[in-house]
CSV table of C-alpha atoms and ligand atoms in Angstrom, one decimal:
chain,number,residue,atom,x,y,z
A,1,UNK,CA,-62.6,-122.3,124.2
A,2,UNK,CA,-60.0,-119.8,125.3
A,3,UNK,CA,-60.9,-116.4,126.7
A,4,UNK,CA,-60.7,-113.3,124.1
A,5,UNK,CA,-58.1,-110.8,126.0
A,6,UNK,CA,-57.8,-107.4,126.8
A,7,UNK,CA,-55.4,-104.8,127.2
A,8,UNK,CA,-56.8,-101.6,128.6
A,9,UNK,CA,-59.1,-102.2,131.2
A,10,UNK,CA,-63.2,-100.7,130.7
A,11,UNK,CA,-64.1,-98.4,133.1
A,12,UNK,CA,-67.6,-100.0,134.6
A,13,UNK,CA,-69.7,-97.8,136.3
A,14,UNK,CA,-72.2,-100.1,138.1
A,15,UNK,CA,-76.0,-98.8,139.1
A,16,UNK,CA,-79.4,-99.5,141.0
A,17,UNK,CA,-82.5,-100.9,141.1
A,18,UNK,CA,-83.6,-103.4,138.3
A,19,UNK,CA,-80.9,-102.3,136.0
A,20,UNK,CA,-78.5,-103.5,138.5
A,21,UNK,CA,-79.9,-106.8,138.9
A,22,UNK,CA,-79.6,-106.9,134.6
A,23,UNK,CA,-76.3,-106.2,135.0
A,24,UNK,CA,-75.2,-108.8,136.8
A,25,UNK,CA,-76.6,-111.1,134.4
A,26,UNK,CA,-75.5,-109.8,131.1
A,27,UNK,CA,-71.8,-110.0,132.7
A,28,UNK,CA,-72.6,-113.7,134.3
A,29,UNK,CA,-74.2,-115.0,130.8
A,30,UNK,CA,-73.2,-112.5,127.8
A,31,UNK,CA,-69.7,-111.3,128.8
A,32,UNK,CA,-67.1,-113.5,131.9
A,33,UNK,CA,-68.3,-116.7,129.8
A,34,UNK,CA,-66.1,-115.7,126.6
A,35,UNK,CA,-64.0,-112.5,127.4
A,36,UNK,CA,-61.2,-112.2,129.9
A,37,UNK,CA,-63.1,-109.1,131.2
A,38,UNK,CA,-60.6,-106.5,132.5
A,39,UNK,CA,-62.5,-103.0,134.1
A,40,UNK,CA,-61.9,-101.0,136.8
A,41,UNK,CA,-65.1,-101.0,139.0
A,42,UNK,CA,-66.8,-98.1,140.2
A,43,UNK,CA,-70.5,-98.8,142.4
A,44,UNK,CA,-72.5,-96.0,141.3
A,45,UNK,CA,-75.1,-97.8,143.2
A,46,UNK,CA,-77.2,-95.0,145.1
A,47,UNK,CA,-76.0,-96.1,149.0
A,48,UNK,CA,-71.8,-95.9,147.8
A,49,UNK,CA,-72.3,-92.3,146.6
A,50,UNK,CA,-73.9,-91.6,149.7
A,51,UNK,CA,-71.0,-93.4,152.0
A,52,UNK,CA,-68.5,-91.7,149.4
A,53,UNK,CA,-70.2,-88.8,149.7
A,54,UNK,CA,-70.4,-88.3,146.0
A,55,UNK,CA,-66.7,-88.9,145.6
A,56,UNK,CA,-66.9,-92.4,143.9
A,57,UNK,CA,-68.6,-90.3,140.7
A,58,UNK,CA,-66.2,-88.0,140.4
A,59,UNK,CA,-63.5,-90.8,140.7
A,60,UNK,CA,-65.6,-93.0,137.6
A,61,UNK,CA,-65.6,-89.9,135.5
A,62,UNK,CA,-62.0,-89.3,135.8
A,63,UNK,CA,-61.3,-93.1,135.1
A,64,UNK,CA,-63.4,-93.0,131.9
A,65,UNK,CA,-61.2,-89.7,131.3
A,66,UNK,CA,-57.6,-91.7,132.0
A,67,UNK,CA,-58.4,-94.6,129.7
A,68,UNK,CA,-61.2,-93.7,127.2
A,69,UNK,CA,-63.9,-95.9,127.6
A,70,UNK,CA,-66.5,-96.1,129.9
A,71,UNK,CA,-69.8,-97.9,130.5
A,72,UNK,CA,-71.9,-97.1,132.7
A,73,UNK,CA,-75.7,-98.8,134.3
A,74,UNK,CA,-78.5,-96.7,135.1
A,75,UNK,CA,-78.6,-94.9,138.4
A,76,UNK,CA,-81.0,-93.4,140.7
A,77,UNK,CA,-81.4,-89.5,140.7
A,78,UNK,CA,-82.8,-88.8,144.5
A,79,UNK,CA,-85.6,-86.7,144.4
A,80,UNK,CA,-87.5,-85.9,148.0
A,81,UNK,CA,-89.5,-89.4,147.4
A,82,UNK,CA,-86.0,-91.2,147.2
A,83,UNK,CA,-85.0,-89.3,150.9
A,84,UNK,CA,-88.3,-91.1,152.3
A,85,UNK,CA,-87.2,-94.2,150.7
A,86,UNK,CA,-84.0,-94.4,151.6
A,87,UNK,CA,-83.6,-92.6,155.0
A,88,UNK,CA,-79.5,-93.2,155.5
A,89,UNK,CA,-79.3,-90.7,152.7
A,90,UNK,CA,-77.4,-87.3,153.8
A,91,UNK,CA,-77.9,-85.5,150.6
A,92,UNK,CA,-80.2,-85.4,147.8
A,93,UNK,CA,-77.0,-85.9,145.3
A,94,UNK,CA,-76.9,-84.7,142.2
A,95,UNK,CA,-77.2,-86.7,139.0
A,96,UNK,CA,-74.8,-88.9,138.2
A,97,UNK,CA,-74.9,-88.4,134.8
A,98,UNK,CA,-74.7,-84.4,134.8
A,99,UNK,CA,-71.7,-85.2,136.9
A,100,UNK,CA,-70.1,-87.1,134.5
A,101,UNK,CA,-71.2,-85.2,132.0
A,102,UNK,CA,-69.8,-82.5,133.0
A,103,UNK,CA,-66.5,-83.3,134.6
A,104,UNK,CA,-66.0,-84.8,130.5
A,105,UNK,CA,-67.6,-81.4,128.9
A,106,UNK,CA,-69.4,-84.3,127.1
A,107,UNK,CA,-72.2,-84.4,124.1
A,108,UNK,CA,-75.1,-87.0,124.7
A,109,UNK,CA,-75.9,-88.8,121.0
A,110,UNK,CA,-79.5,-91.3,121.3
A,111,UNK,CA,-79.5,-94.1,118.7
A,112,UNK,CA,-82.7,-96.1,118.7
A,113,UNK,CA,-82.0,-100.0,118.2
A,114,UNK,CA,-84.2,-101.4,115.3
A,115,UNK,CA,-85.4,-104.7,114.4
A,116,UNK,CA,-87.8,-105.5,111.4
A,117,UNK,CA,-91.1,-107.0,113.1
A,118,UNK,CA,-91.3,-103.3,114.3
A,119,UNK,CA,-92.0,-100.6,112.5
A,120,UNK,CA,-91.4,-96.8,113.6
A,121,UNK,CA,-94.7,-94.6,112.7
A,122,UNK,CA,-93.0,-92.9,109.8
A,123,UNK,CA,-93.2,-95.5,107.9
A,124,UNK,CA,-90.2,-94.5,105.5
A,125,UNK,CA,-87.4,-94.3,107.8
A,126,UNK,CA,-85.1,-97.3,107.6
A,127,UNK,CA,-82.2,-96.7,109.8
A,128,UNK,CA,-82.0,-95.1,112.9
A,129,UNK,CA,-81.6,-91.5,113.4
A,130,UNK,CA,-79.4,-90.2,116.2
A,131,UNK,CA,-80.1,-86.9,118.0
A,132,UNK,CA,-77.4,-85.4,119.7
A,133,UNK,CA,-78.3,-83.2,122.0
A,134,UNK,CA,-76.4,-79.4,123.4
A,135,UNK,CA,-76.9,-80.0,126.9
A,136,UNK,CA,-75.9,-76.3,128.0
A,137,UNK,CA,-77.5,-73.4,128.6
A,138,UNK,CA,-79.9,-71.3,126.8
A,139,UNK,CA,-83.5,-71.2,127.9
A,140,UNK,CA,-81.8,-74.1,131.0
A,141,UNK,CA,-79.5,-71.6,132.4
A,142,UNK,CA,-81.8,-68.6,131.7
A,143,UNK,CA,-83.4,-66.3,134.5
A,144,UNK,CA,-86.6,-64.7,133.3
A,145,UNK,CA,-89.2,-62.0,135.3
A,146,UNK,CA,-92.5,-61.1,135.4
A,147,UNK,CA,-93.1,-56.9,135.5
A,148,UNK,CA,-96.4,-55.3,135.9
A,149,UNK,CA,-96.5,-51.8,134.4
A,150,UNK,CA,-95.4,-49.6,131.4
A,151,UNK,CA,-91.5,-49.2,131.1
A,152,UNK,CA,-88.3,-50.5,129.4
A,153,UNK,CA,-85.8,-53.7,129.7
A,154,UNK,CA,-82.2,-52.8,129.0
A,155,UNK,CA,-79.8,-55.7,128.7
A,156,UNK,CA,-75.8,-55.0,130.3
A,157,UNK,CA,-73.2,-56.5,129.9
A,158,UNK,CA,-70.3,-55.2,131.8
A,159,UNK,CA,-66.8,-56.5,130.8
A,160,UNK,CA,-63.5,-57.4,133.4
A,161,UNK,CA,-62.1,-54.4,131.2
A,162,UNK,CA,-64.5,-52.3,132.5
A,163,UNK,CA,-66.1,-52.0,128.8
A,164,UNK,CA,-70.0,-52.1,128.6
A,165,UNK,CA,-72.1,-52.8,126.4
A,166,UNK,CA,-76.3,-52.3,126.7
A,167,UNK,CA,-79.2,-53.2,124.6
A,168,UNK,CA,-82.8,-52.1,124.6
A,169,UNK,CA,-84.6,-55.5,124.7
A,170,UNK,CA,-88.0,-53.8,124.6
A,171,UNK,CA,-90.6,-50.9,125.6
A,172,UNK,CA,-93.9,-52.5,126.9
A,173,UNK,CA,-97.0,-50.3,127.4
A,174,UNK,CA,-98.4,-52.9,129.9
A,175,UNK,CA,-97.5,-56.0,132.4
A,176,UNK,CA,-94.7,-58.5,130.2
A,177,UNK,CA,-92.5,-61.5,131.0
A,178,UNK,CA,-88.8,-61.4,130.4
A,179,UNK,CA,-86.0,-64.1,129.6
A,180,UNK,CA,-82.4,-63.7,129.5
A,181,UNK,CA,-80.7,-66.7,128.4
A,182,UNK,CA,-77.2,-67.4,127.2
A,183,UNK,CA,-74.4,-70.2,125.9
A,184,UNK,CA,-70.7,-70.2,125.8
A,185,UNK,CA,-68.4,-70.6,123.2
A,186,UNK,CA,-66.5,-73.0,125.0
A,187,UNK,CA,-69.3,-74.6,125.2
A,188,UNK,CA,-70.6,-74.7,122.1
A,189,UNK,CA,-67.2,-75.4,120.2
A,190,UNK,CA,-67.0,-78.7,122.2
A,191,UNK,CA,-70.5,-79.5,121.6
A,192,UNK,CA,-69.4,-79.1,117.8
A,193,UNK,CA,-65.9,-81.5,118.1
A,194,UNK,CA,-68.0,-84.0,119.5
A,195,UNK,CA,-70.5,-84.1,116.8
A,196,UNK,CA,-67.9,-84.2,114.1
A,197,UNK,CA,-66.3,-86.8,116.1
A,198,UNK,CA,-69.0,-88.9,116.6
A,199,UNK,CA,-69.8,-88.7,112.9
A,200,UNK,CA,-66.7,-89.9,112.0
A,201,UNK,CA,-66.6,-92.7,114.5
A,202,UNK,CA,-69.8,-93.9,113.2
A,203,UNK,CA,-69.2,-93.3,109.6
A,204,UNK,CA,-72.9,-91.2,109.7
A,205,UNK,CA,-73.9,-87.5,107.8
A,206,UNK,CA,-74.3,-85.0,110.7
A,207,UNK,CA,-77.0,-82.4,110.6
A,208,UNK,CA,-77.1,-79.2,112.6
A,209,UNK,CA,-80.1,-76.8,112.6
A,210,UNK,CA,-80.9,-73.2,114.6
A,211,UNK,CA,-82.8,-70.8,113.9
A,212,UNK,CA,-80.4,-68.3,112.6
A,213,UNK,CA,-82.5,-66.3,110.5
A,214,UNK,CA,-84.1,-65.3,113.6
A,215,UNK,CA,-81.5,-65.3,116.1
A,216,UNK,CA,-79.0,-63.7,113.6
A,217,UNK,CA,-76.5,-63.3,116.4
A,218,UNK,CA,-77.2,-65.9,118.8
A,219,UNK,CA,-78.1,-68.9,116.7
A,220,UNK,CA,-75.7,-67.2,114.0
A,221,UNK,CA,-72.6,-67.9,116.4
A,222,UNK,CA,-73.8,-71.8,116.6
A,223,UNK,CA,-73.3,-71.5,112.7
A,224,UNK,CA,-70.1,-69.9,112.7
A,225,UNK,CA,-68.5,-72.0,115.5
A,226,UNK,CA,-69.8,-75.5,113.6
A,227,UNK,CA,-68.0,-73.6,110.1
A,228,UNK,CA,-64.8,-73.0,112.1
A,229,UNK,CA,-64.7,-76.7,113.5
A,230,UNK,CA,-65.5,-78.1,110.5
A,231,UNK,CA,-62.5,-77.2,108.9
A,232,UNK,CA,-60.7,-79.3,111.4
A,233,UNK,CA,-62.9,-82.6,110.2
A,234,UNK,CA,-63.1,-82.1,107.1
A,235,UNK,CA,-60.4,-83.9,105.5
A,236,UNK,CA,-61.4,-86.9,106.8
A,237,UNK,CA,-65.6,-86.3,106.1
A,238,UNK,CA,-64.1,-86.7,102.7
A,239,UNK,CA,-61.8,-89.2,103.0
A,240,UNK,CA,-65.1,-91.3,104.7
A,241,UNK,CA,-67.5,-89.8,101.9
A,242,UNK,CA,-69.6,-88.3,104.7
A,243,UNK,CA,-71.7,-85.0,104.7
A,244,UNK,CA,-72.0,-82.2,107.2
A,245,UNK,CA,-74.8,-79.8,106.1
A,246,UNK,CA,-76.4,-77.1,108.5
A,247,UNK,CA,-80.2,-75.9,108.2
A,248,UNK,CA,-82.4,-74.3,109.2
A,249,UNK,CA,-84.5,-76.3,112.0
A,250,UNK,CA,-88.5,-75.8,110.7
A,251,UNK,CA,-86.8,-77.4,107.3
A,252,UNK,CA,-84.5,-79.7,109.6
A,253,UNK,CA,-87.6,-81.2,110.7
A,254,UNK,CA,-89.3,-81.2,107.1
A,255,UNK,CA,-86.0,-83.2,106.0
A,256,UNK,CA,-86.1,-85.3,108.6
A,257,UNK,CA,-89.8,-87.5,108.3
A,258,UNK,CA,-88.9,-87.4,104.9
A,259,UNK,CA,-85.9,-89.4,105.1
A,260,UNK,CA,-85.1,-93.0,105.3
A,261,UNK,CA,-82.8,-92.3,108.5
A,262,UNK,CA,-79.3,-93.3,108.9
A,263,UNK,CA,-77.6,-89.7,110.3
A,264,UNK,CA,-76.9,-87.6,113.2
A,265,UNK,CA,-79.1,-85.0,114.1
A,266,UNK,CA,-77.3,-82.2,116.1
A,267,UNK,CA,-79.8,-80.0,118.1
A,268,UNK,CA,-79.6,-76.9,120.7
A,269,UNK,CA,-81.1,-77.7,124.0
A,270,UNK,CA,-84.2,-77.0,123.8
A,271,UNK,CA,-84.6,-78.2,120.0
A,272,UNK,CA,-82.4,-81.5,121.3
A,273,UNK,CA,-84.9,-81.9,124.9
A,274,UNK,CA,-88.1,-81.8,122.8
A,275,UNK,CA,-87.2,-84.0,119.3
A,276,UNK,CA,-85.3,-86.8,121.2
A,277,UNK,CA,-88.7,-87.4,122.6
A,278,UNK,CA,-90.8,-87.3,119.2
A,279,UNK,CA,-87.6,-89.2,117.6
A,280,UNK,CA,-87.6,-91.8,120.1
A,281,UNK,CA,-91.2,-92.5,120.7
A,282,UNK,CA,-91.9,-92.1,117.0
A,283,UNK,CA,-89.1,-95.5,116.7
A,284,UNK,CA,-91.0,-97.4,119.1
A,285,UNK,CA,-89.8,-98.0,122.8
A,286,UNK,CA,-87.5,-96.6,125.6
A,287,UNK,CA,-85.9,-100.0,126.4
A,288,UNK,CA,-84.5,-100.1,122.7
A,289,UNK,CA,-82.7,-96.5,123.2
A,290,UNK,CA,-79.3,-96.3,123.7
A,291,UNK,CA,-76.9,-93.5,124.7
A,292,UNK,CA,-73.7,-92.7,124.4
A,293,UNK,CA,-71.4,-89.8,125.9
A,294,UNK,CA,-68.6,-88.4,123.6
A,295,UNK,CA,-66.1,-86.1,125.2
A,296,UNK,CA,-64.5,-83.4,122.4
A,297,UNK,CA,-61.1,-85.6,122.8
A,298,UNK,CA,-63.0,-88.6,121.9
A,299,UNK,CA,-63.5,-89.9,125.4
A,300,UNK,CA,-66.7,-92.4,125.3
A,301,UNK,CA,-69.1,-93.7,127.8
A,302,UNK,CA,-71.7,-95.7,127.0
A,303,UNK,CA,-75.1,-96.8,128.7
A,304,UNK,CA,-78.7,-97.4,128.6
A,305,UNK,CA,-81.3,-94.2,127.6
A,306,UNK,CA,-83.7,-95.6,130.0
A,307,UNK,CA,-83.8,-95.6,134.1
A,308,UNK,CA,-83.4,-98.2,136.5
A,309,UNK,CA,-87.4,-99.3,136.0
A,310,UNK,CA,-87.8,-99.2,139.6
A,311,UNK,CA,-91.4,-100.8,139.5
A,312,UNK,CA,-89.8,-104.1,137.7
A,313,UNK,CA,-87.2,-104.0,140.7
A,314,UNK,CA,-90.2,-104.0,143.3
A,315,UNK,CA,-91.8,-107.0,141.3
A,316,UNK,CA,-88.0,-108.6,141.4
A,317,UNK,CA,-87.8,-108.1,145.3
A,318,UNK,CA,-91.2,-109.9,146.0
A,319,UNK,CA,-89.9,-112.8,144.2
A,320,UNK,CA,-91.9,-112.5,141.0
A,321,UNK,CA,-90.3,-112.9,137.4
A,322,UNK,CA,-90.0,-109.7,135.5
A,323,UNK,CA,-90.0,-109.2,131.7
A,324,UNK,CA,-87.3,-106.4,131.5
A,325,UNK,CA,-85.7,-105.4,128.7
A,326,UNK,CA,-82.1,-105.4,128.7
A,327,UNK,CA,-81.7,-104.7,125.0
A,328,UNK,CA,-79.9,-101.3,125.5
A,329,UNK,CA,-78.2,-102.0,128.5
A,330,UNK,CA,-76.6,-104.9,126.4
A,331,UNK,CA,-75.5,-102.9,123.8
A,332,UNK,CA,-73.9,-100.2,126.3
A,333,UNK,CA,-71.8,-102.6,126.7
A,334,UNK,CA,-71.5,-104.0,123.6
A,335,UNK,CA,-70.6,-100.5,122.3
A,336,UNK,CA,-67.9,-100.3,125.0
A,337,UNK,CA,-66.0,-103.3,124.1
A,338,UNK,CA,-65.9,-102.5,120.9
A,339,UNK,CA,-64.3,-99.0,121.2
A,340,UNK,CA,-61.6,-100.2,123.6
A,341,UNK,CA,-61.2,-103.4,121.0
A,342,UNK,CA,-60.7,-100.7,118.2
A,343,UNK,CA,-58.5,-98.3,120.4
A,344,UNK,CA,-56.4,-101.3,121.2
A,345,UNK,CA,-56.4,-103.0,117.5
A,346,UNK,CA,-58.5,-106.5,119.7
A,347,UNK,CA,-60.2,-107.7,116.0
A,348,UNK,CA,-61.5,-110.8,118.0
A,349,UNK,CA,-62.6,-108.4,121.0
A,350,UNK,CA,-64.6,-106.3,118.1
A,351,UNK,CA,-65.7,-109.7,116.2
A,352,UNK,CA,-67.4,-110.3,119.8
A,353,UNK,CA,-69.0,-107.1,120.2
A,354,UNK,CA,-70.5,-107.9,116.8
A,355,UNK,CA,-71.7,-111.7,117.2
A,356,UNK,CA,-73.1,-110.1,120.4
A,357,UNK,CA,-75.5,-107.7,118.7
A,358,UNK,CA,-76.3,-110.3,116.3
A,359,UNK,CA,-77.2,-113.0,118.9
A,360,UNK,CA,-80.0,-109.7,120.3
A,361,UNK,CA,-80.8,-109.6,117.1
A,362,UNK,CA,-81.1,-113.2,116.0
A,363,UNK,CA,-83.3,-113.9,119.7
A,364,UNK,CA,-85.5,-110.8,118.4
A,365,UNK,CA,-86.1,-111.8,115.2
A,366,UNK,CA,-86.9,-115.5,116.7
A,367,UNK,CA,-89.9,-113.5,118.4
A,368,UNK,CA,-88.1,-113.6,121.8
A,369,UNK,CA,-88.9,-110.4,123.1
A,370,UNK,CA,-89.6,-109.1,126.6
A,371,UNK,CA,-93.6,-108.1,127.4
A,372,UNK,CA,-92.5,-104.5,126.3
A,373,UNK,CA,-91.8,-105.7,123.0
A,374,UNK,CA,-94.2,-108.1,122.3
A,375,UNK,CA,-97.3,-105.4,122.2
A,376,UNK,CA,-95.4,-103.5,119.4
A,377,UNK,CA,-94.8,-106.2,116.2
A,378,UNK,CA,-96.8,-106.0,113.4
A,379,UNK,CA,-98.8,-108.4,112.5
A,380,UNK,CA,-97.2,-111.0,110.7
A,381,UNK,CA,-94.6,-111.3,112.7
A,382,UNK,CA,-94.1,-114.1,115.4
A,383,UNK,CA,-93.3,-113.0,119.0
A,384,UNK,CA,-93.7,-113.9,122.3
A,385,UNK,CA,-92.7,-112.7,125.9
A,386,UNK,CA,-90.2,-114.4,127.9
A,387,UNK,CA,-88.6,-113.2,131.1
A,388,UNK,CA,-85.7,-111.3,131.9
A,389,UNK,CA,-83.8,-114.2,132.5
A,390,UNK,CA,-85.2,-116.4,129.6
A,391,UNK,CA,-84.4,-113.9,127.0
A,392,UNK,CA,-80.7,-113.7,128.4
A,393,UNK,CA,-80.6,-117.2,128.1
A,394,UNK,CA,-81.7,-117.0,124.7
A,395,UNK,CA,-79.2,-114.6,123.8
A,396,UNK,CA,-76.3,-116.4,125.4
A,397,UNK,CA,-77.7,-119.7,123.2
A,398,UNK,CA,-77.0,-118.0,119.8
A,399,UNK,CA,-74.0,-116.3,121.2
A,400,UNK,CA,-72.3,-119.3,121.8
A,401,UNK,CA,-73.6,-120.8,118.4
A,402,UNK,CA,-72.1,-117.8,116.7
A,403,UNK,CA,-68.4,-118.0,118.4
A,404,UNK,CA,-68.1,-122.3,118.9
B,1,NAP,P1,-87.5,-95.8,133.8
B,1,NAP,O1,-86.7,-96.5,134.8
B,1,NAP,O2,-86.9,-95.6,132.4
B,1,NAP,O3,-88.9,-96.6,133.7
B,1,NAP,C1,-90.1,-96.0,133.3
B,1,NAP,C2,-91.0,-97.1,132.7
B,1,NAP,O4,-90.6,-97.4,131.4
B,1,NAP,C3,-90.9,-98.4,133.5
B,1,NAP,O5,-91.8,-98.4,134.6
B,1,NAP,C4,-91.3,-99.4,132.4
B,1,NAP,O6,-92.7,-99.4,132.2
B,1,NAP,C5,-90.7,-98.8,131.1
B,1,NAP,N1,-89.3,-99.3,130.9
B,1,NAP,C6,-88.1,-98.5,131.0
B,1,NAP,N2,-87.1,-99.3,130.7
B,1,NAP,C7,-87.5,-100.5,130.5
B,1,NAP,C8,-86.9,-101.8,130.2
B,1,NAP,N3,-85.6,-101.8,130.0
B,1,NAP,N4,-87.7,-102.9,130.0
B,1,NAP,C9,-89.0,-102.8,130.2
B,1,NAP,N5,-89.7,-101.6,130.4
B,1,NAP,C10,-88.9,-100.5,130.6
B,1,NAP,O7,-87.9,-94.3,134.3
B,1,NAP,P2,-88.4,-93.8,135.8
B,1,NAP,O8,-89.3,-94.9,136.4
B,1,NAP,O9,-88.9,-92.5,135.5
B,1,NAP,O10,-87.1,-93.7,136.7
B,1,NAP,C11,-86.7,-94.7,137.6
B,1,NAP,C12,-85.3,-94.2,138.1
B,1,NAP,O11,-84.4,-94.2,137.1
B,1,NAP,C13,-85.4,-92.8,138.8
B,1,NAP,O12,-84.8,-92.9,140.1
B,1,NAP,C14,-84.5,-92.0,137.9
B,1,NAP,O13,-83.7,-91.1,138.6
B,1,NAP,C15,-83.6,-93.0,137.2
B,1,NAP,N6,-83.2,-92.6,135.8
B,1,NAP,C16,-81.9,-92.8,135.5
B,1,NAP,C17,-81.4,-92.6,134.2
B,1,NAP,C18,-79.9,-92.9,134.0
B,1,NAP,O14,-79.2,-93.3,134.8
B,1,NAP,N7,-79.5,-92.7,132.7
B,1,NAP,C19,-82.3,-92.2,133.3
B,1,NAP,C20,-83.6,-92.0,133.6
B,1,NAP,C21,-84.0,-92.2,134.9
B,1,NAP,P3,-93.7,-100.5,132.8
B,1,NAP,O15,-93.6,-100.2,134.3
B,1,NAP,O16,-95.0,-100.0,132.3
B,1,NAP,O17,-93.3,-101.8,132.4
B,2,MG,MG1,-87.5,-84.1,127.4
């Protein structure tokens, strides 16, 4: 069988721990077997950026900038237990993904991956439901204060023109706690393109929902931004018969266990922090979530929503067989390959990014699941737990069927 080519190469970000050992696999068994693989390779792995001193991030994210598509493994975040861990470290470097992140001025979308032997707990929803989450300030870039006696807070803010402008925020007869938080149009305006991008791309309704009734400015300027962007998309909403509709968020989340699924949920910060969680647990597990960065000029990257499960990777280094799920790293890529096939016009790179979600699906639906899995069908429904490796194998078995 010849190779399926490429033109543009993927920009492969590569990662640590267990997800790392997956990695190499799904290329080994999913991907070098039936594509001519072309990336440029970047080792995110936790020891590089230390001996780059960080620099190898910052060169990935500019890659992924220069051709467009990017897919990326998880990575360890140091913390002080990783410094003990790993003693060579000289920094406790930042996140890899705020990095990227923000060197794209990129909008994080979550899609749950569904399959039919397990149910989410609202039992009407259908189709997944993406959240896409603001990921800049507000109450995360907000400084807040603790007073202890009668007086008044004034808010100031004092223009490069010299112009002021100050608020009363409140007279308090007592002790009170104080927050000033803000967001940036910039900000917000590219949080916007990349929704309406993203909805387009996917061929999905997008939702957006504040509180605006409360926060008439604040929240208000959300709306109005969102209107003004719109106007940009909306040509081709139509010509795609999608919706955009903006609501308030209490009725938002009303709308949203009520309905089958099947859109994009847009969310401030806070609003995007706290129902990715309810959204994703309510779907099932972490291991089927996947994650996709979308830059406001349509720049993608692609990965897994979960870590690098660090306790599998112990069980992996003392030579036992883990049961890890590499569902959503799969489709990182998956997703990945069939972006640069459509930005190239590849149809038989796309037609493989396809059969390769429905060999996952086809091995699930078998009941070849990993152990995380396997606790979740419903009754009814045949499953049992392979390993890491086995369920690879599986995959790669109806892969091959699908392409011969
Ligand atoms: P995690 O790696 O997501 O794992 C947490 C637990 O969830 C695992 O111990 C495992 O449970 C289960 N799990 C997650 N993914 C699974 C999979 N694919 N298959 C089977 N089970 C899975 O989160 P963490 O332990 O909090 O973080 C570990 C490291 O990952 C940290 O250093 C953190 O910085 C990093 N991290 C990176 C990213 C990213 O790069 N995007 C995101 C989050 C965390 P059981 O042990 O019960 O089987
Ligand atoms: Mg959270």
């Amino acid at each position: 069988m010849d190779k399926i080519k490429m033109v543009t190469p993927l920009v492969e970000c590569d990662g640590d721990e267990m997800t790392r050992i997956l990695w190499a696999m799904i290329k080994d068994k999913l991907i070098l077997p039936f594509v001519d693989l072309k990336t440029e390779y970047y080792d995110l792995g936790l020891l590089n950026r230390n001996d780059t001193k960080d620099q190898v991030t910052k060169d990935a994210a500019y890659a992924i900038k220069k051709y467009g598509v990017g897919v990326k493994c998880a990575t360890i975040t140091p913390n002080k237990q990783r410094m003990v861990e790993y003693p060579q470290l000289t920094e406790m470097w930042k996140s890899p993904n705020g990095t990227i992140r923000s060197i794209l001025d990129g909008t994080v979308f979550r899609t749950p991956i569904i399959i039919d032997s397990i149910k989410p707990v609202v039992k009407n929803w259908e189709k997944p439901i993406t959240i896409a989450r603001h990921a800049y300030g507000d109450v995360y870039k907000s400084v807040d204060m603790y007073t202890t006696e009668p007086g008044v807070c004034t808010m100031t803010f004092k223009g490069e023109s010299g112009e002021e402008k100050t608020l009363e925020v409140q007279k308090v007869d007592g002790p009170a706690v104080w927050q000033g938080a803000h967001n940036k149009e910039k900000s917000i305006r590219s949080f916007a393109k990349a929704c309406f991008q993203y909805a387009i791309d996917t061929k999905q309704d997008l939702w957006f929902s504040t509180k605006d009734t409360i926060a008439k400015i604040y929240d208000g300027q959300f709306k109005v931004v969102f209107e003004q962007e719109f106007e940009n998309y909306k040509a081709k909403f139509e010509e795609l018969g999608l919706t955009y509709f903006y609501t308030l968020i209490d009725d938002a989340v009303a709308r949203v266990i009520r309905s089958k699924g099947g859109y994009i949920w847009a969310c401030k910060n806070y609003d995007g922090d706290v129902m990715s969680d309810m959204v994703s647990t309510a779907f099932g597990s972490l291991a089927m979530m996947t994650s996709v960065l979308v830059a406001p000029d349509g720049t993608t990257e692609y990965e897994a929503a979960h870590g690098t499960v660090t306790k599998h990777y112990y069980k992996h280094l003392a030579g036992e067989k883990t049961s890890t799920n590499s569902m959503a790293t799969i489709f990182a890529w998956s997703g990945a390959l069939r972006k640069r096939a459509q930005l190239d016009g590849l149809a038989d790179l796309e037609k493989f990014a396809d059969s390769l979600e429905a060999a996952c699906f086809d091995t699930l639906n078998a009941g070849i699941m990993t152990k995380d899995l396997v606790g979740l069908v419903e009754p009814g429904f045949e499953a049992h737990a392979v390993n890491s490796e086995e369920f690879l194998d599986a995959i790669a078995e109806r892969l091959q069927a699908k392409l011969a």
